Amino acid sequence: MTAISSSMPNGPTMSPAPRRSPARTRSQSVYVRLKDGIDAHCDRARAAGAEIVQEPADQFYGERQYRARDPEGHVWTFSQTVRSVPREEAERLGDLHIEGWHQ
């Protein structure tokens, strides 16, 4: 799955505009879900010149994620599901209330 959205103000994917953008405004955020191999994927991205802005880490909601900035300045989030987390557990671990939840 790939999703493209506006950057979240003050969020983890907030980044400057691509280096070639004359406006120098915020960029889009790109989210890519991988089936497997996220750590090897991160290693390949780093070797190809991406700046790893968040190393691969397990998240409380059951995903393993890393973030990389490409040479043009776009921030990409790569994610892989590592376990199924019930909504109640995610709320407790994240100290938040979640409206709706995936299965």
PDB file of C-alpha atoms in Angstrom:
ATOM      1  CA  MET A   1       0.000   0.000   0.000  1.00  0.00           C
ATOM      2  CA  THR A   2       1.205   3.509  -0.761  1.00  0.00           C
ATOM      3  CA  ALA A   3      -0.450   6.675   0.551  1.00  0.00           C
ATOM      4  CA  ILE A   4       0.383  10.304  -0.184  1.00  0.00           C
ATOM      5  CA  SER A   5      -0.944  13.107   1.991  1.00  0.00           C
ATOM      6  CA  SER A   6      -0.114  16.602   3.144  1.00  0.00           C
ATOM      7  CA  SER A   7       2.535  16.825   5.838  1.00  0.00           C
ATOM      8  CA  MET A   8       1.132  16.970   9.360  1.00  0.00           C
ATOM      9  CA  PRO A   9       1.929  20.302  11.035  1.00  0.00           C
ATOM     10  CA  ASN A  10       4.328  19.604  13.894  1.00  0.00           C
ATOM     11  CA  GLY A  11       4.141  15.908  13.007  1.00  0.00           C
ATOM     12  CA  PRO A  12       6.919  13.386  12.482  1.00  0.00           C
ATOM     13  CA  THR A  13       6.794  13.705   8.700  1.00  0.00           C
ATOM     14  CA  MET A  14       6.992  17.495   8.611  1.00  0.00           C
ATOM     15  CA  SER A  15       9.712  18.445   6.180  1.00  0.00           C
ATOM     16  CA  PRO A  16      10.786  21.363   4.044  1.00  0.00           C
ATOM     17  CA  ALA A  17       9.742  21.492   0.440  1.00  0.00           C
ATOM     18  CA  PRO A  18      11.812  19.575  -2.057  1.00  0.00           C
ATOM     19  CA  ARG A  19      15.145  21.265  -2.579  1.00  0.00           C
ATOM     20  CA  ARG A  20      14.202  22.399  -6.085  1.00  0.00           C
ATOM     21  CA  SER A  21      10.872  23.953  -5.054  1.00  0.00           C
ATOM     22  CA  PRO A  22      10.927  27.744  -5.458  1.00  0.00           C
ATOM     23  CA  ALA A  23       8.152  28.147  -2.853  1.00  0.00           C
ATOM     24  CA  ARG A  24      10.076  26.334  -0.096  1.00  0.00           C
ATOM     25  CA  THR A  25       6.763  25.358   1.502  1.00  0.00           C
ATOM     26  CA  ARG A  26       5.914  22.062   3.170  1.00  0.00           C
ATOM     27  CA  SER A  27       6.030  18.886   1.143  1.00  0.00           C
ATOM     28  CA  GLN A  28       3.694  15.951   0.923  1.00  0.00           C
ATOM     29  CA  SER A  29       4.141  12.927   3.140  1.00  0.00           C
ATOM     30  CA  VAL A  30       4.599   9.532   1.507  1.00  0.00           C
ATOM     31  CA  TYR A  31       3.688   6.329   3.384  1.00  0.00           C
ATOM     32  CA  VAL A  32       4.617   2.900   2.004  1.00  0.00           C
ATOM     33  CA  ARG A  33       3.556  -0.345   3.658  1.00  0.00           C
ATOM     34  CA  LEU A  34       5.937  -3.245   3.063  1.00  0.00           C
ATOM     35  CA  LYS A  35       4.979  -6.913   3.341  1.00  0.00           C
ATOM     36  CA  ASP A  36       8.309  -7.885   4.918  1.00  0.00           C
ATOM     37  CA  GLY A  37      12.025  -7.078   5.044  1.00  0.00           C
ATOM     38  CA  ILE A  38      11.802  -3.541   6.450  1.00  0.00           C
ATOM     39  CA  ASP A  39      15.288  -3.597   8.038  1.00  0.00           C
ATOM     40  CA  ALA A  40      16.946  -4.722   4.806  1.00  0.00           C
ATOM     41  CA  HIS A  41      14.873  -2.109   2.966  1.00  0.00           C
ATOM     42  CA  CYS A  42      16.235   0.582   5.287  1.00  0.00           C
ATOM     43  CA  ASP A  43      19.791  -0.616   4.679  1.00  0.00           C
ATOM     44  CA  ARG A  44      19.257  -0.391   0.896  1.00  0.00           C
ATOM     45  CA  ALA A  45      17.726   3.101   1.193  1.00  0.00           C
ATOM     46  CA  ARG A  46      20.702   4.294   3.252  1.00  0.00           C
ATOM     47  CA  ALA A  47      23.162   2.784   0.747  1.00  0.00           C
ATOM     48  CA  ALA A  48      21.302   4.551  -2.084  1.00  0.00           C
ATOM     49  CA  GLY A  49      21.793   7.948  -0.419  1.00  0.00           C
ATOM     50  CA  ALA A  50      18.645   8.437   1.667  1.00  0.00           C
ATOM     51  CA  GLU A  51      19.065  10.207   4.998  1.00  0.00           C
ATOM     52  CA  ILE A  52      17.483   7.980   7.649  1.00  0.00           C
ATOM     53  CA  VAL A  53      15.645  10.424   9.926  1.00  0.00           C
ATOM     54  CA  GLN A  54      14.098   7.699  12.117  1.00  0.00           C
ATOM     55  CA  GLU A  55      15.739   4.302  12.456  1.00  0.00           C
ATOM     56  CA  PRO A  56      13.517   1.197  12.207  1.00  0.00           C
ATOM     57  CA  ALA A  57      11.598   0.759  15.456  1.00  0.00           C
ATOM     58  CA  ASP A  58       8.592  -1.197  16.667  1.00  0.00           C
ATOM     59  CA  GLN A  59       5.554   0.991  17.366  1.00  0.00           C
ATOM     60  CA  PHE A  60       2.921   0.372  20.055  1.00  0.00           C
ATOM     61  CA  TYR A  61       0.226  -0.144  17.402  1.00  0.00           C
ATOM     62  CA  GLY A  62       1.942  -3.187  15.876  1.00  0.00           C
ATOM     63  CA  GLU A  63       3.966  -1.639  13.066  1.00  0.00           C
ATOM     64  CA  ARG A  64       7.725  -1.479  12.567  1.00  0.00           C
ATOM     65  CA  GLN A  65       8.590   1.811  10.864  1.00  0.00           C
ATOM     66  CA  TYR A  66      11.423   3.966   9.661  1.00  0.00           C
ATOM     67  CA  ARG A  67      11.523   7.351   7.972  1.00  0.00           C
ATOM     68  CA  ALA A  68      13.906   8.512   5.277  1.00  0.00           C
ATOM     69  CA  ARG A  69      14.500  11.806   3.486  1.00  0.00           C
ATOM     70  CA  ASP A  70      15.311  11.385  -0.188  1.00  0.00           C
ATOM     71  CA  PRO A  71      17.891  13.559  -2.002  1.00  0.00           C
ATOM     72  CA  GLU A  72      15.086  15.952  -3.077  1.00  0.00           C
ATOM     73  CA  GLY A  73      13.959  16.494   0.530  1.00  0.00           C
ATOM     74  CA  HIS A  74      10.777  14.392   0.616  1.00  0.00           C
ATOM     75  CA  VAL A  75      10.199  12.363   3.802  1.00  0.00           C
ATOM     76  CA  TRP A  76       9.059   8.787   3.212  1.00  0.00           C
ATOM     77  CA  THR A  77       7.585   6.593   5.954  1.00  0.00           C
ATOM     78  CA  PHE A  78       8.042   2.847   5.460  1.00  0.00           C
ATOM     79  CA  SER A  79       6.027   0.493   7.641  1.00  0.00           C
ATOM     80  CA  GLN A  80       5.553  -3.235   8.105  1.00  0.00           C
ATOM     81  CA  THR A  81       2.950  -4.930  10.301  1.00  0.00           C
ATOM     82  CA  VAL A  82       4.721  -7.080  12.888  1.00  0.00           C
ATOM     83  CA  ARG A  83       1.781  -7.988  15.132  1.00  0.00           C
ATOM     84  CA  SER A  84      -1.945  -7.493  15.490  1.00  0.00           C
ATOM     85  CA  VAL A  85      -2.748  -5.134  18.371  1.00  0.00           C
ATOM     86  CA  PRO A  86      -6.234  -4.861  19.883  1.00  0.00           C
ATOM     87  CA  ARG A  87      -7.596  -1.306  20.047  1.00  0.00           C
ATOM     88  CA  GLU A  88      -7.734  -1.368  23.855  1.00  0.00           C
ATOM     89  CA  GLU A  89      -4.047  -2.271  24.089  1.00  0.00           C
ATOM     90  CA  ALA A  90      -3.043   0.449  21.597  1.00  0.00           C
ATOM     91  CA  GLU A  91      -5.054   3.016  23.576  1.00  0.00           C
ATOM     92  CA  ARG A  92      -3.401   1.959  26.818  1.00  0.00           C
ATOM     93  CA  LEU A  93       0.129   1.861  25.403  1.00  0.00           C
ATOM     94  CA  GLY A  94      -0.279   5.121  23.458  1.00  0.00           C
ATOM     95  CA  ASP A  95      -2.170   6.897  26.237  1.00  0.00           C
ATOM     96  CA  LEU A  96      -4.857   8.013  23.783  1.00  0.00           C
ATOM     97  CA  HIS A  97      -8.421   7.377  22.648  1.00  0.00           C
ATOM     98  CA  ILE A  98      -8.846   5.842  19.195  1.00  0.00           C
ATOM     99  CA  GLU A  99     -11.982   6.281  17.090  1.00  0.00           C
ATOM    100  CA  GLY A 100     -12.238   3.217  14.882  1.00  0.00           C
ATOM    101  CA  TRP A 101      -9.545   0.561  14.522  1.00  0.00           C
ATOM    102  CA  HIS A 102      -8.306  -1.886  11.928  1.00  0.00           C
ATOM    103  CA  GLN A 103      -8.527  -5.656  12.400  1.00  0.00           C
TER     104      GLN A 103
END
